[in-house]
Every structure is written in structure tokens, then in C-alpha cells.
Coordinates of C-alpha atoms and ligand atoms in Angstrom, one line a residue:
M1 CA -15.0 9.7 -40.9
T2 CA -18.6 8.7 -40.4
E3 CA -21.4 11.1 -41.4
A4 CA -22.3 11.8 -37.8
Q5 CA -18.7 12.8 -37.1
A6 CA -18.4 14.8 -40.3
D7 CA -21.6 16.8 -39.6
P8 CA -20.3 19.9 -37.7
D9 CA -23.4 19.8 -35.5
G10 CA -23.7 16.0 -35.3
P11 CA -23.2 13.9 -32.2
G12 CA -19.6 12.8 -32.9
A13 CA -18.5 16.4 -33.9
Q14 CA -16.9 17.1 -30.5
R15 CA -14.6 14.1 -30.6
P16 CA -10.9 14.8 -31.2
A17 CA -9.7 13.8 -34.6
L18 CA -6.2 15.3 -35.3
R19 CA -3.5 16.7 -33.0
F20 CA -0.2 18.0 -34.1
G21 CA 1.7 19.6 -31.1
D22 CA -0.6 22.2 -29.6
R23 CA -2.9 22.4 -32.6
S24 CA -5.8 20.1 -32.9
L25 CA -9.2 19.6 -34.7
T26 CA -12.3 17.8 -33.6
Y27 CA -14.3 15.9 -36.2
G28 CA -16.7 18.9 -36.4
E29 CA -13.8 21.3 -36.9
L30 CA -12.2 19.0 -39.5
A31 CA -15.4 18.8 -41.5
A32 CA -15.8 22.6 -41.3
T33 CA -12.3 23.2 -42.4
A34 CA -12.0 20.5 -45.1
S35 CA -15.4 21.0 -46.7
P36 CA -14.8 24.5 -48.2
L37 CA -11.3 23.4 -49.3
A38 CA -12.9 20.4 -51.0
A39 CA -15.4 22.7 -52.7
R40 CA -12.4 24.9 -53.8
V41 CA -10.5 22.0 -55.4
A42 CA -13.5 19.9 -56.7
E43 CA -12.9 20.9 -60.3
A44 CA -9.2 20.2 -60.2
G45 CA -7.8 17.2 -62.1
R46 CA -5.0 16.2 -59.7
I47 CA -3.7 18.2 -56.8
A48 CA -0.3 18.3 -55.3
V49 CA 0.0 18.6 -51.5
W50 CA 3.1 20.0 -49.9
A51 CA 3.2 17.3 -47.3
T52 CA 4.8 18.8 -44.3
P53 CA 4.2 16.8 -41.0
T54 CA 1.4 19.3 -40.0
L55 CA -2.3 19.6 -39.5
E56 CA -2.5 21.3 -42.9
T57 CA -1.4 18.2 -44.8
A58 CA -4.0 16.0 -43.0
V59 CA -6.7 18.6 -43.8
A60 CA -5.6 18.9 -47.4
V61 CA -5.8 15.1 -48.0
V62 CA -9.2 14.9 -46.3
A63 CA -10.4 17.7 -48.6
A64 CA -9.1 15.9 -51.7
L65 CA -10.9 12.7 -50.6
L66 CA -14.1 14.7 -50.0
A67 CA -13.8 16.3 -53.4
G68 CA -13.0 13.0 -55.1
V69 CA -9.8 14.5 -56.7
P70 CA -6.5 12.5 -56.5
A71 CA -3.9 14.0 -54.2
V72 CA -0.1 13.7 -54.9
P73 CA 1.7 14.2 -51.6
L74 CA 5.1 15.8 -52.1
N75 CA 8.1 15.3 -49.8
P76 CA 8.9 18.9 -48.8
K77 CA 12.6 17.9 -48.6
S78 CA 12.6 16.6 -52.2
G79 CA 15.3 18.2 -54.3
E80 CA 14.9 20.1 -57.6
S81 CA 15.3 17.1 -59.9
E82 CA 13.0 14.8 -58.0
L83 CA 10.3 17.4 -57.6
G84 CA 10.6 18.4 -61.2
H85 CA 10.0 14.8 -62.3
I86 CA 7.0 14.3 -60.0
V87 CA 5.3 17.5 -61.1
S88 CA 5.8 16.9 -64.8
D89 CA 4.8 13.3 -64.5
S90 CA 1.7 13.8 -62.3
A91 CA 0.7 17.1 -63.9
P92 CA -1.3 18.5 -61.0
T93 CA -3.4 21.6 -61.7
L94 CA -2.7 23.2 -58.3
V95 CA -0.7 22.8 -55.2
L96 CA -2.1 23.0 -51.6
A97 CA 0.3 24.3 -49.0
A98 CA 0.2 25.9 -45.5
P99 CA -0.1 29.7 -45.6
G100 CA 3.3 31.3 -45.5
T101 CA 5.2 28.2 -46.8
Q102 CA 7.8 29.1 -49.4
L103 CA 7.5 26.7 -52.3
P104 CA 10.5 25.8 -54.5
P105 CA 10.9 26.9 -58.2
A106 CA 9.8 23.5 -59.4
L107 CA 6.2 24.3 -58.3
A108 CA 6.3 28.0 -59.5
A109 CA 4.0 27.3 -62.5
L110 CA 1.3 25.7 -60.4
E111 CA -1.7 27.6 -59.0
R112 CA -1.3 27.7 -55.2
V113 CA -4.2 27.3 -52.7
D114 CA -3.5 27.9 -49.1
I115 CA -4.7 25.4 -46.6
D116 CA -6.2 27.6 -44.0
V117 CA -6.9 25.9 -40.7
R118 CA -6.8 29.0 -38.5
G119 CA -10.4 29.9 -38.6
T120 CA -11.8 26.6 -37.3
G121 CA -14.8 25.9 -35.2
A122 CA -18.4 25.4 -36.3
S123 CA -19.1 29.1 -36.1
S124 CA -16.1 30.2 -38.2
P125 CA -16.8 31.9 -41.5
A126 CA -15.2 28.9 -43.2
T127 CA -18.3 26.8 -42.5
G128 CA -20.5 29.1 -44.6
A129 CA -19.0 27.7 -47.8
P130 CA -21.0 25.0 -49.6
A131 CA -20.2 21.4 -48.5
T132 CA -21.7 19.9 -51.6
V133 CA -18.6 18.3 -53.1
G134 CA -17.6 15.2 -54.9
P135 CA -18.2 14.7 -58.6
S136 CA -21.1 12.5 -59.4
G137 CA -18.9 9.9 -61.2
L138 CA -17.2 8.9 -58.0
T139 CA -16.6 5.1 -57.8
P140 CA -14.5 2.8 -55.6
E141 CA -12.0 2.8 -58.5
T142 CA -11.6 6.6 -58.5
P143 CA -8.0 7.4 -57.6
A144 CA -7.5 8.7 -54.1
L145 CA -3.7 9.2 -54.1
V146 CA -0.7 9.0 -56.3
V147 CA 2.3 8.1 -54.2
Y148 CA 5.7 8.1 -55.8
T149 CA 7.9 5.1 -55.1
S150 CA 11.4 4.2 -56.2
G151 CA 12.3 1.3 -58.6
T152 CA 15.7 -0.2 -59.3
T153 CA 16.4 2.1 -62.1
G154 CA 15.1 5.5 -63.4
P155 CA 13.1 8.1 -61.5
P156 CA 10.3 7.2 -59.0
K157 CA 7.0 5.9 -60.4
G158 CA 3.6 7.2 -59.3
A159 CA 1.5 4.4 -57.8
V160 CA -2.2 5.2 -58.4
I161 CA -4.1 4.1 -55.3
P162 CA -7.9 3.9 -55.7
R163 CA -10.4 4.7 -53.0
R164 CA -11.3 1.0 -52.6
A165 CA -7.7 0.1 -51.8
V166 CA -7.5 2.6 -49.0
A167 CA -10.9 1.6 -47.5
T168 CA -10.2 -2.2 -47.7
T169 CA -6.7 -2.1 -46.3
L170 CA -7.8 0.1 -43.4
D171 CA -10.8 -2.2 -42.7
A172 CA -8.6 -5.3 -42.9
L173 CA -6.2 -3.7 -40.4
A174 CA -9.2 -2.9 -38.1
D175 CA -10.1 -6.6 -38.1
A176 CA -6.5 -7.7 -37.5
W177 CA -5.7 -5.2 -34.8
Q178 CA -9.2 -4.8 -33.2
W179 CA -8.7 -1.2 -34.1
T180 CA -11.7 1.0 -33.0
G181 CA -12.8 4.6 -32.5
D182 CA -11.5 4.4 -29.0
D183 CA -7.9 4.0 -30.1
V184 CA -5.6 7.0 -30.0
L185 CA -2.6 6.6 -32.3
V186 CA 0.8 8.3 -31.9
H187 CA 3.2 8.5 -34.7
G188 CA 6.1 10.7 -36.0
L189 CA 6.2 9.4 -39.6
P190 CA 6.4 11.6 -42.7
L191 CA 3.1 12.2 -44.4
F192 CA 4.1 11.7 -48.1
H193 CA 4.1 7.9 -47.9
V194 CA 1.6 5.1 -47.3
H195 CA 2.7 4.3 -43.8
G196 CA 2.4 7.8 -42.3
L197 CA -0.4 9.1 -44.4
I198 CA -2.8 6.2 -45.1
L199 CA -2.2 4.1 -42.0
G200 CA -1.3 6.9 -39.7
I201 CA -3.8 9.7 -40.6
L202 CA -6.6 8.1 -42.7
G203 CA -6.6 5.0 -40.5
P204 CA -7.7 6.7 -37.2
L205 CA -10.1 8.9 -39.2
R206 CA -11.8 5.9 -40.8
R207 CA -12.3 4.4 -37.3
G208 CA -13.6 7.6 -35.8
G209 CA -10.6 7.6 -33.4
S210 CA -7.8 10.1 -33.2
V211 CA -4.1 10.6 -34.0
R212 CA -1.5 12.6 -32.3
H213 CA 1.4 13.4 -34.6
L214 CA 4.8 14.2 -33.0
G215 CA 6.0 16.5 -35.8
R216 CA 9.2 14.6 -35.8
F217 CA 10.0 11.3 -34.1
E218 CA 11.4 11.5 -30.6
T219 CA 11.3 9.0 -27.8
A220 CA 10.3 11.8 -25.4
G221 CA 7.2 12.4 -27.5
V222 CA 6.3 8.7 -27.5
T223 CA 6.6 8.6 -23.7
R224 CA 4.4 11.7 -23.3
E225 CA 1.6 10.6 -25.6
L226 CA 1.5 7.0 -24.4
S227 CA 1.4 8.3 -20.8
E228 CA -1.4 10.6 -21.7
G229 CA -4.0 8.2 -23.1
A230 CA -2.6 7.2 -26.6
T231 CA -3.1 3.5 -27.2
M232 CA -1.2 2.6 -30.3
L233 CA 2.3 3.4 -31.8
F234 CA 3.3 3.1 -35.4
G235 CA 6.9 3.3 -36.5
V236 CA 9.6 2.1 -38.8
P237 CA 12.3 -0.2 -37.5
T238 CA 14.8 2.7 -37.1
M239 CA 12.4 4.3 -34.6
Y240 CA 12.0 1.0 -32.6
H241 CA 15.8 0.6 -32.7
R242 CA 16.2 4.1 -31.2
I243 CA 13.5 3.1 -28.6
A244 CA 15.5 -0.1 -27.8
E245 CA 18.7 1.9 -27.4
T246 CA 17.0 4.4 -25.1
L247 CA 15.1 2.0 -22.9
P248 CA 17.9 1.0 -20.5
D249 CA 18.2 4.6 -19.3
D250 CA 14.6 5.7 -19.6
P251 CA 12.2 3.9 -17.2
A252 CA 9.4 6.4 -18.1
L253 CA 9.6 5.2 -21.7
A254 CA 9.4 1.6 -20.6
K255 CA 6.4 2.3 -18.5
A256 CA 4.6 4.2 -21.3
L257 CA 5.2 1.5 -23.8
A258 CA 4.0 -1.1 -21.3
R259 CA 0.6 0.7 -21.2
A260 CA 0.1 0.7 -25.0
R261 CA -2.5 -1.6 -26.5
L262 CA -0.5 -2.1 -29.7
L263 CA 3.0 -1.4 -30.9
V264 CA 3.3 -1.8 -34.6
S265 CA 6.4 -1.8 -36.8
G266 CA 6.6 -1.8 -40.6
S267 CA 8.2 -0.6 -43.8
A268 CA 11.3 -2.8 -43.2
A269 CA 12.3 -5.8 -41.1
L270 CA 12.6 -5.2 -37.4
P271 CA 15.7 -7.1 -36.2
V272 CA 14.9 -9.8 -33.6
H273 CA 17.5 -8.3 -31.3
D274 CA 15.4 -5.1 -31.1
H275 CA 12.2 -7.1 -30.7
E276 CA 13.8 -8.9 -27.7
R277 CA 15.3 -5.8 -26.1
I278 CA 11.9 -4.0 -26.2
A279 CA 10.0 -7.1 -24.9
E280 CA 12.5 -7.5 -22.0
A281 CA 12.3 -3.9 -20.9
T282 CA 8.5 -3.4 -21.3
G283 CA 6.9 -6.8 -21.2
R284 CA 5.3 -5.8 -24.6
R285 CA 5.9 -7.4 -28.0
V286 CA 6.0 -5.2 -31.1
I287 CA 4.0 -6.7 -33.9
E288 CA 5.0 -6.4 -37.6
R289 CA 2.9 -5.9 -40.6
Y290 CA 4.1 -6.1 -44.2
G291 CA 3.0 -3.8 -47.0
M292 CA 4.1 -1.9 -50.1
T293 CA 3.1 1.3 -51.7
E294 CA 1.6 -0.6 -54.6
T295 CA -0.3 -3.1 -52.4
L296 CA -1.0 -1.2 -49.2
M297 CA -1.0 -3.9 -46.4
N298 CA -0.7 -7.6 -47.2
T299 CA 0.0 -9.4 -43.9
S300 CA 0.1 -8.7 -40.2
V301 CA 0.6 -10.4 -36.9
R302 CA -2.9 -10.2 -35.4
A303 CA -3.8 -8.6 -32.1
D304 CA -5.4 -11.9 -31.1
G305 CA -2.6 -14.0 -32.6
E306 CA 0.7 -15.1 -31.3
P307 CA 3.4 -12.4 -31.7
R308 CA 6.4 -14.0 -33.3
A309 CA 9.6 -11.9 -33.8
G310 CA 11.0 -12.2 -37.3
T311 CA 7.7 -12.8 -39.0
V312 CA 5.1 -10.4 -40.6
G313 CA 2.2 -12.6 -39.6
V314 CA -0.6 -13.9 -41.8
P315 CA -2.4 -12.6 -44.9
L316 CA -5.0 -9.9 -44.0
P317 CA -8.7 -10.6 -44.7
G318 CA -9.3 -10.3 -48.5
V319 CA -5.7 -10.6 -49.4
E320 CA -4.6 -13.7 -51.4
L321 CA -0.9 -14.4 -51.0
R322 CA 1.3 -17.0 -52.7
L323 CA 5.0 -17.8 -53.0
T324 CA 6.3 -18.6 -56.4
E325 CA 9.3 -20.4 -57.7
E326 CA 12.0 -18.7 -59.8
D327 CA 9.8 -18.8 -63.0
G328 CA 7.4 -16.4 -61.3
T329 CA 4.3 -18.5 -61.9
T330 CA 4.7 -21.9 -60.3
A331 CA 3.3 -21.8 -56.8
V332 CA 5.4 -23.0 -53.9
E333 CA 3.0 -25.3 -51.9
A334 CA 5.3 -25.9 -48.9
Y335 CA 4.6 -24.5 -45.5
D336 CA 7.8 -25.7 -44.0
G337 CA 9.6 -22.6 -42.8
E338 CA 12.4 -23.4 -45.4
T339 CA 11.2 -23.2 -49.0
V340 CA 11.9 -19.7 -50.3
G341 CA 9.7 -18.1 -53.0
E342 CA 8.7 -14.7 -54.2
I343 CA 5.7 -13.2 -52.5
Q344 CA 2.8 -12.4 -55.0
V345 CA -0.4 -10.9 -53.9
R346 CA -3.9 -10.3 -55.3
G347 CA -6.9 -8.5 -53.8
P348 CA -8.8 -5.3 -53.4
N349 CA -5.9 -3.7 -51.6
L350 CA -3.8 -3.3 -54.8
F351 CA -3.0 -0.2 -56.7
T352 CA -4.4 0.3 -60.2
E353 CA -1.4 1.3 -62.2
Y354 CA 1.9 3.2 -62.4
L355 CA 0.9 6.6 -63.8
N356 CA 2.0 7.0 -67.4
R357 CA 3.9 3.7 -67.3
P358 CA 1.8 1.0 -68.9
E359 CA 4.8 -1.2 -69.5
A360 CA 6.0 -1.0 -66.0
T361 CA 2.4 -1.8 -64.8
A362 CA 2.2 -4.8 -67.1
A363 CA 5.6 -6.1 -65.9
A364 CA 4.5 -5.8 -62.3
F365 CA 1.7 -8.3 -62.7
T366 CA 1.5 -12.0 -63.9
E367 CA -1.0 -12.8 -66.6
D368 CA -3.5 -13.9 -64.1
G369 CA -3.3 -10.7 -62.0
W370 CA -0.9 -11.5 -59.2
F371 CA 1.3 -8.6 -58.2
R372 CA 5.0 -9.5 -58.0
T373 CA 6.3 -7.9 -54.8
G374 CA 10.0 -8.8 -55.4
D375 CA 10.1 -9.8 -51.7
M376 CA 11.4 -13.3 -50.9
A377 CA 9.8 -15.3 -48.1
V378 CA 9.1 -18.7 -46.4
R379 CA 6.0 -19.7 -44.7
D380 CA 5.8 -21.4 -41.3
P381 CA 3.5 -24.5 -40.9
D382 CA 0.7 -22.2 -39.5
G383 CA 0.9 -19.7 -42.3
Y384 CA 3.1 -17.1 -40.7
V385 CA 5.2 -15.4 -43.4
R386 CA 8.9 -14.7 -42.8
I387 CA 10.5 -12.3 -45.3
V388 CA 14.1 -13.5 -45.9
G389 CA 15.3 -11.0 -48.6
R390 CA 14.6 -9.2 -51.8
K391 CA 15.0 -10.2 -55.4
A392 CA 16.6 -6.9 -56.5
T393 CA 19.9 -6.0 -55.0
D394 CA 19.5 -2.5 -56.4
L395 CA 16.7 -1.6 -54.0
I396 CA 17.9 -0.3 -50.6
K397 CA 15.7 0.2 -47.5
S398 CA 17.2 2.9 -45.3
G399 CA 15.3 4.3 -42.4
G400 CA 12.2 2.6 -43.8
Y401 CA 12.5 4.5 -47.1
K402 CA 12.8 2.5 -50.4
I403 CA 15.6 3.9 -52.5
G404 CA 16.7 2.8 -55.9
A405 CA 20.4 2.5 -56.5
G406 CA 19.9 3.6 -60.1
E407 CA 18.5 7.0 -59.3
I408 CA 21.4 7.8 -56.9
E409 CA 23.9 6.6 -59.5
N410 CA 22.4 8.9 -62.1
A411 CA 22.5 11.8 -59.7
L412 CA 26.1 11.1 -58.8
L413 CA 27.1 10.9 -62.5
E414 CA 25.8 14.5 -62.8
H415 CA 28.6 15.7 -60.4
P416 CA 31.6 16.9 -62.4
G417 CA 34.0 15.1 -60.0
V418 CA 32.5 11.7 -60.7
R419 CA 33.5 9.6 -63.7
E420 CA 31.8 6.4 -62.8
A421 CA 29.5 5.5 -59.9
A422 CA 27.8 2.4 -58.4
V423 CA 25.6 2.4 -55.3
T424 CA 25.0 -0.4 -52.8
G425 CA 23.4 -0.9 -49.5
E426 CA 25.2 -2.3 -46.5
P427 CA 23.9 -3.3 -43.1
D428 CA 23.4 -0.5 -40.6
A429 CA 22.2 -1.1 -37.0
D430 CA 20.2 2.2 -37.0
L431 CA 18.9 2.6 -40.6
G432 CA 18.7 -1.1 -41.5
E433 CA 20.8 -0.4 -44.5
R434 CA 23.0 2.6 -45.3
I435 CA 23.7 3.9 -48.8
V436 CA 27.3 3.4 -50.0
A437 CA 28.7 5.1 -53.1
W438 CA 31.6 3.6 -55.1
I439 CA 33.1 6.4 -57.1
V440 CA 35.7 6.5 -59.8
P441 CA 36.8 10.2 -59.5
A442 CA 37.2 12.3 -62.6
D443 CA 40.5 13.5 -61.1
P444 CA 42.0 11.0 -58.8
Q445 CA 44.2 13.7 -57.3
S446 CA 41.2 15.6 -55.9
P447 CA 38.2 13.2 -55.5
P448 CA 34.9 14.7 -54.3
S449 CA 34.4 14.3 -50.5
V450 CA 31.5 12.4 -48.9
D451 CA 30.0 15.7 -47.7
E452 CA 30.1 17.2 -51.2
L453 CA 28.4 14.1 -52.7
A454 CA 25.9 13.8 -49.9
D455 CA 24.9 17.5 -50.4
H456 CA 24.7 17.0 -54.2
V457 CA 22.3 14.0 -53.9
A458 CA 20.3 15.6 -51.1
R459 CA 19.8 18.8 -53.2
R460 CA 18.8 16.9 -56.3
L461 CA 16.8 14.0 -54.9
A462 CA 16.1 14.0 -51.2
P463 CA 18.2 14.0 -48.0
H464 CA 17.3 10.4 -47.1
K465 CA 18.8 9.3 -50.5
R466 CA 22.3 10.8 -49.7
P467 CA 25.2 8.4 -49.5
R468 CA 26.5 7.9 -46.0
V469 CA 29.8 6.3 -47.1
V470 CA 31.9 7.0 -50.2
H471 CA 34.7 4.8 -51.5
H472 CA 37.1 6.0 -54.1
I473 CA 38.3 3.3 -56.5
D474 CA 40.3 3.1 -59.7
A475 CA 37.7 1.2 -61.7
L476 CA 34.4 -0.5 -61.2
P477 CA 34.5 -4.3 -61.4
R478 CA 32.7 -5.4 -64.6
N479 CA 32.0 -8.7 -66.2
D480 CA 32.8 -9.7 -69.8
M481 CA 29.5 -8.0 -70.9
G482 CA 30.6 -4.7 -69.2
K483 CA 28.0 -5.0 -66.5
I484 CA 29.0 -3.8 -63.1
M485 CA 29.5 -6.7 -60.6
K486 CA 28.1 -5.1 -57.5
R487 CA 28.7 -8.2 -55.4
A488 CA 32.5 -7.6 -55.9
L489 CA 32.1 -4.2 -54.3
T490 CA 33.2 -4.8 -50.7
H491 CA 35.7 -2.8 -48.8
D492 CA 38.5 -4.6 -47.0
Ligands
LIG1 C1 21.6 15.6 -43.0 N1 20.5 16.3 -43.3 C2 20.6 16.8 -44.5 C3 21.9 16.5 -45.0 N2 22.5 15.8 -44.0 N3 19.8 17.6 -45.3 C4 20.3 18.0 -46.4 N4 21.5 17.7 -46.9 C5 22.4 17.0 -46.2 N5 23.5 16.6 -46.7 C6 19.3 16.4 -42.5 C7 18.1 15.6 -42.8 O1 17.2 16.1 -43.7 C8 17.4 15.6 -41.4 O2 16.7 16.8 -41.2 C9 18.5 15.5 -40.5 O3 19.6 16.0 -41.2 C10 18.8 14.1 -40.0 O4 18.8 13.2 -41.1 P1 18.9 11.7 -41.2 O5 19.9 11.2 -40.3 O6 18.9 11.2 -42.6 O7 17.5 11.2 -40.7 P2 16.9 11.0 -39.3 O8 16.3 12.2 -38.8 O9 17.8 10.3 -38.4 O10 15.7 10.0 -39.7 C11 15.5 8.7 -39.3 C12 14.0 8.5 -39.4 C13 13.6 8.7 -40.9 C14 13.2 9.5 -38.5 C15 13.7 7.1 -39.0 O11 14.4 7.9 -41.7 C16 12.1 8.5 -41.2 O12 11.3 9.3 -40.9 N6 11.8 7.3 -41.8 C17 10.4 7.0 -42.1 C18 10.3 6.4 -43.5 C19 8.9 6.0 -43.9 O13 7.9 6.6 -43.5 N7 8.8 5.0 -44.8 C20 7.5 4.6 -45.2 C21 7.6 4.2 -46.6 P3 15.5 17.0 -40.2 O14 16.1 16.7 -38.8 O15 15.1 18.4 -40.3 O16 14.5 16.0 -40.6 S1 7.3 2.5 -46.8 C22 5.6 2.3 -46.9 O17 4.9 3.3 -46.8 C23 5.2 0.9 -47.0 C24 3.8 0.9 -47.6 C25 5.2 0.3 -45.6 O18 5.3 -0.9 -45.5 O19 5.1 1.0 -44.7
LIG2 P1 7.7 0.8 -50.2 O1 7.8 0.5 -51.7 O2 8.5 2.0 -49.8 O3 6.3 0.9 -50.0 O4 8.3 -0.4 -49.4 C1 7.8 -1.7 -49.6 C2 8.8 -2.7 -49.1 O5 9.1 -2.5 -47.8 C3 8.3 -4.1 -49.3 O6 8.4 -4.6 -50.6 C4 9.2 -4.8 -48.3 O7 10.5 -5.1 -48.9 C5 9.5 -3.8 -47.2 N1 8.7 -4.0 -46.0 C6 7.6 -3.4 -45.6 N2 7.2 -3.9 -44.4 C7 8.1 -4.8 -44.0 C8 8.3 -5.7 -42.9 N3 7.4 -5.7 -41.8 N4 9.3 -6.5 -42.9 C9 10.2 -6.6 -43.9 N5 10.1 -5.8 -45.0 C10 9.1 -4.9 -45.1

């Protein structure tokens, strides 16, 4: 947001900023709504935001940024154990939620502040509150957000994302995508991750443009918004897969996509088959960008570059990217489209640390400050990066969500019907990968059903972490050291 837009009486104040369904805010209304909320939370240490896909979440995060207090977006579908962990780890002093929302017991101890966006407009009483917010010690290193992300084992870690990372990644994307205040973005992503919140909400606001959120992703909403003036679409590959599936029977969708200035996919690899189907039906090529919670955005196919399916484009301005050999420090020099190395990155787009996890933070960086992404890639002769896999087999990407096998195994082991458990990912046309649980039942005569285990994991962790397939086996395959050999877990 520029100052002119933020000033409720300034020249940009009438421009649309946010729209969720039939509720919307101009820049003036956003400033008038977020400023008093910012003043209310300015003294808080960290604040949790009950991050439903609503106007309230966007206002709450803008208020936190205005106040200079770090926000911890919470997945409203998180189960008790996941929420309990995030709350005890991030220790917020209060939780912001839409009025009337019922919060779960894990948040009962927190002071609650309602995000009231009902009385908007420059003449509403809300504008009377002081807008003098932001502690004097605010610097580019001040944390903006703490976003929880899964690792291979243990509970999710909180990535501390400073203000300079948010600003530099959004400005680098503006350069790569020729993203301006005239753009109108449409998306239906959740607002508790980097993709939907930082790129999808803060991105348009930083440019002075606007965003129309669909509430939940549906191809009909994409058709409507792109037909009514939206210029860009952000989605995960599952969403583009569903678009590709729908296109043959939906000429209005094809026409709407053909009008878009930019169709962007990220969070996981978009299969070439889906790229091609969309290009054939619409004449438009989806471009991919590659990022991570810890690094925000690293590479992208540029709006003025050659779209190339199966690649994530070139490093963004300001981002240093190298591939390294197995030792994790020797750089791969080849640009031959063949030599595989781990992607490591350095730059102002990076997070600061994992909250309360100095050892995990240290392990994530090389001695000279490169962040180890764990993603394996090759580089084409002209520098385009192609991601070919991942170092850790225990990380699963399903629907664009990163999910650690270890946290699901731990949750499964808490079920009385489970004696041993291993979790793997297997290819899925819609989700990219689906979660598969391999269970040694406590009682082989009455093993727990897939629905029972899915509900159990959804209740404890989150619905997207639930196993979609369950295999009952007599014993887990182990090597001489007793380690589970996941590669031997295939069903035939
Ligand atoms: C089903 N449901 C259940 C259960 N079974 N709920 C509780 N217990 C159960 N046993 C519910 C679900 O909650 C959901 O509810 C509905 O049934 C359908 O669930 P599902 O099939 O899992 O999901 P979907 O609706 O088909 O979702 C596909 C999706 C979603 C829309 C593509 O996966 C999604 O939004 N993905 C986006 C992930 C993302 O933003 N990743 C960014 C992180 P209901 O219908 O009410 O929802 S990566 C990132 O940020 C980096 C930086 C990057 O590069 O971008
Ligand atoms: P997360 O930790 O949820 O932020 O997910 C980050 C991971 O998503 C990266 O380490 C990659 O493995 C994956 N990812 C993001 N964008 C892409 C993309 N365009 N193509 C392939 N993988 C991607």
C-alpha cells in the first residue's frame, strides 16, 4: 500500500483493494479498518490470526504489518495437536478472529480480539481511532510473519519471515511478471501459507492493485472473475489440473483464461500434460515460479521470457542460486540440462530462523550462508531451472501442501488400533502425490479402516494430512539396523 492509498482521504483511496465474494474494501476503507486494529495490537508481542479465507484475515495481517507485530496465521482446519503445538511454540499474546467465529479449546487461554470490518468507510466511527502505530524500533529485519512448515520428522517449524523478505520477494516478482497496480488478481488459495497470503494478498496490495478471492477454489469462480476484468490467476497444480480436466466441456472457461494476462502455478510441479492441455484449449501458457516458505520466491519464468513447460524459469532479481554436489558445498558448474545438484539459495528473500530451533536453523544453512532447499534440479544452457526431485523421500507434496511423513506416522501411532506405521507418498493425477499409510494393526482380526484413520489424522493434525490409502501389513520391512525401508513399501 502506498501512503496515498492508505490515506483514507488521499487520491488512491477510492481504488478497490480486496474483494471476497460480495464483500470488498477500497484502499481508503482498508486503511480505516486496519489502522484502529493496528493501534489495538501495537503492544502485543506476537499475534495469532485465525486465517479463514475471508476479508477479516487480510485486514488482520495488514493491521499486524502496520503495527509492526509478527502475525502467526493459523489454519482454521488444524486439529487439536497441531494447533496446540503452534500456540505453545509461537506463544502469541492474543488471537485475532472474525466476530462470531467459534475458536477451539487450544486457543482458549489467549485474549481474543475481533476483526471488525463491518463499520467500514471513511466516515465510520472506526476511523476516529488513532492511526499512529508501529513501534519506533521497526527495521527491515523485524519479523512480519511466522509461518509453520512441515519437516521430515517432528512437528512443524515456525519460519520467521522478516519484512525485508516480503518486500524484496514481491518487488522481484513485480519485475519478473511486469506486475503493476492495474493488475487484478484472482485466487482461491488458503491464507495461512506463503502462496495465498504473501503472494496472493500482500502482493496486490504492495502494487496498489486488487485481489478477488474466491472463498474456495472453483473453476466457475475463475471463469467469472477473469471474464469480469481480473488479469492474473495464481494456483497450485491441483487447481490447474482441475482446470485442464474441465476445459473440454467448458468453452467459457477457455475464453476467460485466454483473456488473462498471466496464469501462474506454484507450490509443486505442474505436469507437462496439464501445461499442454491448457495451452491447447486456451492458447495461453501457464508459467511456473518456484519458492519455499523459508525462502519465499527463488525463480520464475518471466513475463517477457520464453514459457517452457517443466521448468521454473530463472533466478529472480537479487536471488543467488547454485546447484551443489552430494557434499552440499561443491558447486555444480554445468548448464547442460543433465547434471543434477541440490538447489541452494542466498539473498534478501530468505527467512531469518526457525522459531525456537537454533539447531534446525544452523543445519539449514551452509557455513557461508547458502540455504539448503533439499530440491534437486538441473539447469538448461540458458539458465532455466528444472526441478527433478527432492532429497528427502519423507516429504510429501499433496495438493500443494508440504507434509512430513514423520508427523503423520506419530499421529497414527497414537491410534489404539495401530502397532506400527510408515507413511509414503505415491503419484496422484489430481493431488500430485497422495498420502499412503502402511499399518501393522494391533489386532490383525479387526484392523482400523481407512476412514477411521483419516478422521483420526484430520482431527489431530489437519484434513489435508489425512491418509487417502491404507495398507494393512504383517510387519514393516526393516534393514539390519532396524530402519524402515520405505522403498520396499509398494503394493502389488
Ligand atoms: C474430507 N474432508 C475432511 C475429511 N475428509 N475433513 C475432516 N476429516 C476428514 N476425514 C474435507 C476437507 O477438509 C475439505 O473441506 C473437503 O473435505 C475436501 O477435501 P480435500 O479433498 O482434501 O481437498 P480439496 O478441497 O479437494 O482441496 C484441493 C485444493 C487444496 C483446493 C487444491 O489442496 C488446496 O487449497 N491447496 C493449496 C495448498 C497451498 O496453498 N499450498 C501453498 C503452500 P472443505 O471442502 O470444507 O475445504 S507452499 C508455499 O506457500 C510455497 C512458498 C510455494 O511455493 O507456494
Ligand atoms: P513449502 O515448504 O510448503 O513452502 O513448499 C516448498 C516446496 O514446494 C519447495 O521446496 C519445492 O519442493 C516445492 N515447489 C514450490 N514450487 C514449485 C514448482 N513450481 N515446481 C516444483 N516444486 C515446487
